[in-house]
XYZ file of C-alpha atoms in Angstrom:
332
model
C -48.880 167.019 70.141
C -49.273 165.932 66.466
C -51.948 163.572 65.909
C -50.453 159.975 66.366
C -50.541 157.342 63.514
C -49.073 154.616 65.849
C -50.815 151.682 67.623
C -49.524 149.515 70.254
C -50.524 146.251 68.746
C -49.009 143.755 71.267
C -47.560 143.322 74.678
C -45.650 140.728 76.427
C -43.613 140.194 79.735
C -41.244 137.826 81.377
C -39.842 137.390 84.975
C -37.160 134.891 86.012
C -38.298 131.833 87.999
C -36.141 132.337 91.097
C -38.031 134.169 93.865
C -36.334 136.391 96.562
C -38.828 136.663 99.516
C -38.902 138.896 102.435
C -38.261 135.857 104.494
C -35.132 135.261 102.553
C -34.061 138.750 102.811
C -34.195 138.432 106.801
C -31.330 135.905 106.451
C -29.264 138.393 104.633
C -29.780 141.598 106.407
C -31.142 143.226 109.425
C -34.676 143.535 108.417
C -38.245 141.877 108.597
C -41.044 140.914 106.464
C -43.282 143.545 108.552
C -40.665 146.258 108.220
C -40.356 145.672 104.373
C -44.219 145.469 103.815
C -44.993 148.543 105.867
C -42.476 150.822 104.072
C -42.491 149.354 100.541
C -45.538 146.975 100.149
C -43.225 144.446 98.639
C -43.268 140.806 99.265
C -41.336 139.055 96.736
C -38.847 140.018 93.784
C -37.511 137.563 91.051
C -33.780 137.257 90.511
C -32.187 136.404 87.171
C -30.076 133.335 87.065
C -26.050 133.810 86.854
C -26.345 132.984 83.165
C -29.487 135.344 82.577
C -28.790 138.900 81.573
C -31.062 141.760 80.284
C -30.836 140.341 76.737
C -32.124 137.065 77.931
C -35.234 138.467 79.732
C -36.000 140.698 76.740
C -35.940 137.780 74.269
C -38.286 135.966 76.699
C -40.640 138.754 76.711
C -41.014 139.014 73.048
C -41.560 135.306 72.830
C -44.539 135.931 75.456
C -45.662 138.811 73.332
C -45.665 136.624 69.889
C -47.352 133.802 71.575
C -50.419 135.963 72.841
C -50.892 138.289 69.782
C -51.492 137.769 66.032
C -48.389 139.697 65.223
C -44.932 139.301 63.417
C -41.695 140.746 64.026
C -39.990 139.640 60.905
C -40.550 143.094 59.172
C -39.568 145.110 62.206
C -37.586 148.068 61.150
C -36.015 149.187 64.559
C -35.485 147.670 68.062
C -35.478 150.138 71.015
C -34.446 148.407 74.415
C -34.765 150.599 77.600
C -32.452 149.338 80.089
C -29.971 150.535 82.771
C -28.466 147.099 83.066
C -27.071 146.174 79.753
C -25.129 142.924 79.486
C -22.358 145.097 78.009
C -21.367 148.567 77.800
C -21.350 147.681 73.975
C -22.709 145.929 71.933
C -26.191 146.931 72.873
C -29.063 144.643 74.196
C -30.966 145.614 71.033
C -28.453 144.273 68.884
C -28.341 140.964 70.653
C -32.018 140.668 70.439
C -31.841 141.505 66.514
C -29.399 138.728 66.312
C -31.457 136.136 68.295
C -34.541 136.689 65.942
C -32.697 136.987 62.898
C -34.512 140.251 62.054
C -32.975 141.608 58.786
C -32.292 145.070 58.228
C -33.419 146.331 61.657
C -31.800 149.326 63.359
C -31.221 148.892 66.879
C -30.197 151.013 70.003
C -30.441 150.997 73.727
C -32.131 153.963 75.701
C -31.278 154.756 79.219
C -34.009 156.800 80.996
C -33.863 154.542 84.069
C -37.354 153.990 85.587
C -39.100 156.006 82.849
C -37.278 154.257 80.235
C -40.534 152.146 78.921
C -42.479 155.278 78.384
C -39.766 157.160 76.748
C -39.018 154.204 74.390
C -42.772 154.121 73.539
C -42.757 157.939 72.991
C -39.687 157.476 70.630
C -41.415 154.642 68.746
C -44.507 156.655 68.199
C -42.844 159.790 66.955
C -40.900 157.655 64.487
C -43.815 155.975 63.200
C -46.155 159.089 63.116
C -43.519 161.009 61.183
C -43.431 158.252 58.599
C -39.765 157.365 59.155
C -40.673 153.820 60.232
C -43.938 151.488 60.043
C -42.998 148.945 62.754
C -40.904 149.127 65.874
C -40.103 146.763 68.749
C -39.884 148.251 72.115
C -38.297 146.377 75.020
C -37.631 147.260 78.743
C -35.486 144.847 80.309
C -33.609 144.975 83.577
C -31.422 142.844 85.767
C -31.226 145.174 88.756
C -30.321 142.342 91.223
C -26.858 142.064 89.590
C -26.365 145.843 90.633
C -26.999 145.319 94.393
C -25.091 145.137 97.578
C -26.836 142.574 99.687
C -25.364 144.205 102.857
C -27.172 147.303 102.278
C -30.786 146.932 103.413
C -31.681 150.387 101.983
C -31.510 149.079 98.439
C -31.163 145.248 98.223
C -34.986 144.819 99.610
C -36.174 146.996 96.862
C -35.324 145.781 93.485
C -36.071 142.924 91.248
C -35.527 141.534 87.767
C -38.056 141.486 84.704
C -38.729 142.584 81.240
C -41.581 143.891 78.927
C -41.998 144.106 75.058
C -44.498 146.053 73.021
C -44.990 146.194 69.178
C -45.681 149.821 67.856
C -47.160 149.736 64.299
C -48.421 152.273 61.832
C -52.192 152.534 62.199
C -53.790 156.012 61.168
C -57.210 154.693 61.783
C -56.776 153.289 65.349
C -53.802 155.120 66.962
C -53.089 154.282 70.601
C -51.212 157.583 71.484
C -52.931 160.669 72.819
C -50.329 162.906 74.425
C -47.316 162.921 76.677
C -45.549 165.032 79.300
C -41.997 165.042 80.329
C -39.717 166.784 82.693
C -36.182 166.473 84.333
C -34.063 167.860 87.083
C -30.520 167.021 86.553
C -29.597 168.723 89.715
C -31.109 165.754 91.665
C -28.806 163.270 90.054
C -26.840 162.625 93.098
C -29.986 161.291 94.892
C -30.121 158.001 92.969
C -27.297 156.633 90.783
C -24.870 153.801 89.754
C -21.320 155.043 89.225
C -19.310 154.139 86.068
C -16.423 156.198 84.747
C -16.591 159.251 86.849
C -16.088 159.223 90.639
C -18.224 162.142 91.300
C -21.713 163.592 90.395
C -22.649 167.331 90.961
C -19.642 167.941 92.890
C -20.328 165.010 95.393
C -18.074 161.982 95.656
C -20.019 158.836 94.433
C -20.848 155.903 96.747
C -21.764 152.381 96.030
C -18.697 151.035 94.236
C -20.593 150.313 91.030
C -23.740 149.203 92.755
C -26.973 151.207 93.104
C -26.885 154.189 95.583
C -30.105 155.812 96.573
C -31.050 158.617 99.063
C -34.604 157.181 99.323
C -35.886 160.240 101.437
C -34.987 162.598 98.679
C -36.167 160.359 95.788
C -39.499 160.000 97.701
C -39.944 163.735 98.285
C -39.268 164.639 94.735
C -41.737 161.991 93.331
C -44.722 162.836 95.489
C -44.134 166.500 94.742
C -43.743 166.531 91.002
C -45.533 163.380 89.649
C -49.075 164.795 90.752
C -48.179 168.225 89.285
C -47.466 166.411 85.864
C -50.466 164.225 85.984
C -52.466 167.206 86.446
C -50.989 169.103 83.695
C -51.339 166.204 81.232
C -54.930 165.695 81.975
C -55.916 169.480 81.995
C -54.095 169.771 78.677
C -56.350 167.096 77.106
C -59.447 168.464 79.037
C -59.811 165.198 80.942
C -60.593 164.472 84.582
C -59.369 161.540 86.644
C -62.481 159.738 86.491
C -62.051 159.625 82.709
C -58.982 157.500 83.079
C -59.594 153.829 83.352
C -56.158 152.771 84.684
C -53.245 154.550 86.082
C -50.050 152.689 85.557
C -47.131 154.241 87.336
C -43.498 153.020 87.776
C -43.749 150.579 90.606
C -40.940 152.009 92.887
C -42.654 151.680 96.041
C -46.477 151.074 97.082
C -46.175 153.730 99.822
C -44.935 156.227 97.363
C -47.573 155.203 94.904
C -50.288 155.560 97.435
C -49.146 159.089 98.295
C -48.923 160.090 94.723
C -52.515 158.703 94.043
C -53.987 160.667 97.069
C -52.328 163.925 95.967
C -53.598 163.309 92.350
C -57.266 162.207 93.164
C -56.610 159.086 91.346
C -58.115 156.154 93.504
C -55.537 153.500 94.298
C -58.249 150.945 93.296
C -57.874 152.260 89.733
C -53.865 151.846 89.901
C -52.130 148.950 88.396
C -48.742 148.135 90.082
C -46.155 145.335 90.005
C -43.969 146.099 93.062
C -45.763 143.742 95.534
C -44.581 140.470 93.738
C -41.841 141.681 91.590
C -40.214 144.674 93.517
C -38.770 147.753 91.688
C -37.855 146.333 88.341
C -36.961 149.966 86.968
C -38.024 150.405 83.332
C -39.837 146.920 83.280
C -42.106 147.755 86.178
C -44.850 149.565 84.081
C -45.255 146.724 81.308
C -45.300 144.014 84.082
C -48.085 145.975 85.903
C -50.017 146.455 82.666
C -49.644 142.636 81.615
C -50.929 141.528 84.889
C -53.919 143.927 84.588
C -54.683 142.489 81.323
C -54.443 138.869 82.652
C -56.645 139.797 85.542
C -59.241 141.045 83.089
C -59.001 144.524 84.413
C -57.666 146.284 81.406
C -59.780 146.067 78.430
C -59.873 147.207 74.778
C -60.948 150.793 74.611
C -59.538 151.652 78.012
C -57.746 155.010 78.668
C -54.668 154.430 80.285
C -52.272 156.882 82.039
C -48.635 155.483 82.164
C -46.133 157.682 84.350
C -42.499 156.650 84.612
C -40.413 158.432 87.075
C -36.744 157.915 88.510
C -32.996 158.561 88.374
C -31.870 161.506 86.294
C -34.062 162.916 87.991
C -36.558 162.328 85.110
C -40.119 161.630 84.499
C -42.708 161.150 81.614
C -46.380 160.674 81.699
C -48.386 159.205 78.557
C -52.123 158.802 77.856
C -53.036 155.942 75.773
C -56.021 154.306 74.082
C -55.504 150.665 74.841
C -56.348 148.787 71.501
C -53.938 145.772 70.863
C -54.611 143.265 68.230
C -56.186 139.951 69.252
C -57.101 136.931 67.589
C -60.567 138.033 67.312
C -59.541 141.432 65.787
């Protein structure tokens, strides 16, 4: 990887106020708190209000970022939004956020890499800044997954929640954040988790869900616990690191049982893993920034830490990223 010249200078997140607990779900479908916790580790998830959409959540995450870091977005040159639940097919969520903040002369686009979206967007931002094409990029991951659920299908409606995260990536050749990435995909597994749109079939298989999320959880689980540990090992070996040198592992919070299996196979202690699924559910591309922000607020993640982010999900797609954590603070 070309030596980075980009730094993550700020982070912010947002979740809607409404909570959907396991007890609430017991009233909707044939399930129980014990069943959900045992299989997923989830206890609550947040639900966007009827008038809240991915643009709304993303705006709130940016506001949170600005209130906690000494940074400005007035001179942002590009806005990248990772989302699978855009307000509209077009215009983009990124364009709506640009309009809200009145950022002049900023390019905008949405990126769909599903649950790996935040890591993909950071990789894109790092590449563009390091290349010299841009000096400041706003990265946002925002999802309203609950608007895509069938609440009679207990295999999916218990899993997902809504939330957003925002990060600022700026040119800094002296204190870069980005170390290395690894990515992989298997489009042959696309039929295991999807949300239909114009086509009625995928890989020759008729689609289900009527526009809502469909997931073959067993197949996705098998793929993730097999391939993610392999990617983790490759990324660490390529950078001559061992798991003990990673301060915090921050995987996509799909399911805590799945994360526990990945940790066991990778040799990374679960105690050094940051997740967001227990109280926010699976928020797709927003799950990694939500977990990272919680780690910061809890005093776990500190300046100078080495982080290993790992997104994985529909596509099937995955990306791992090694980072130095060195955001701007009021004291720096």
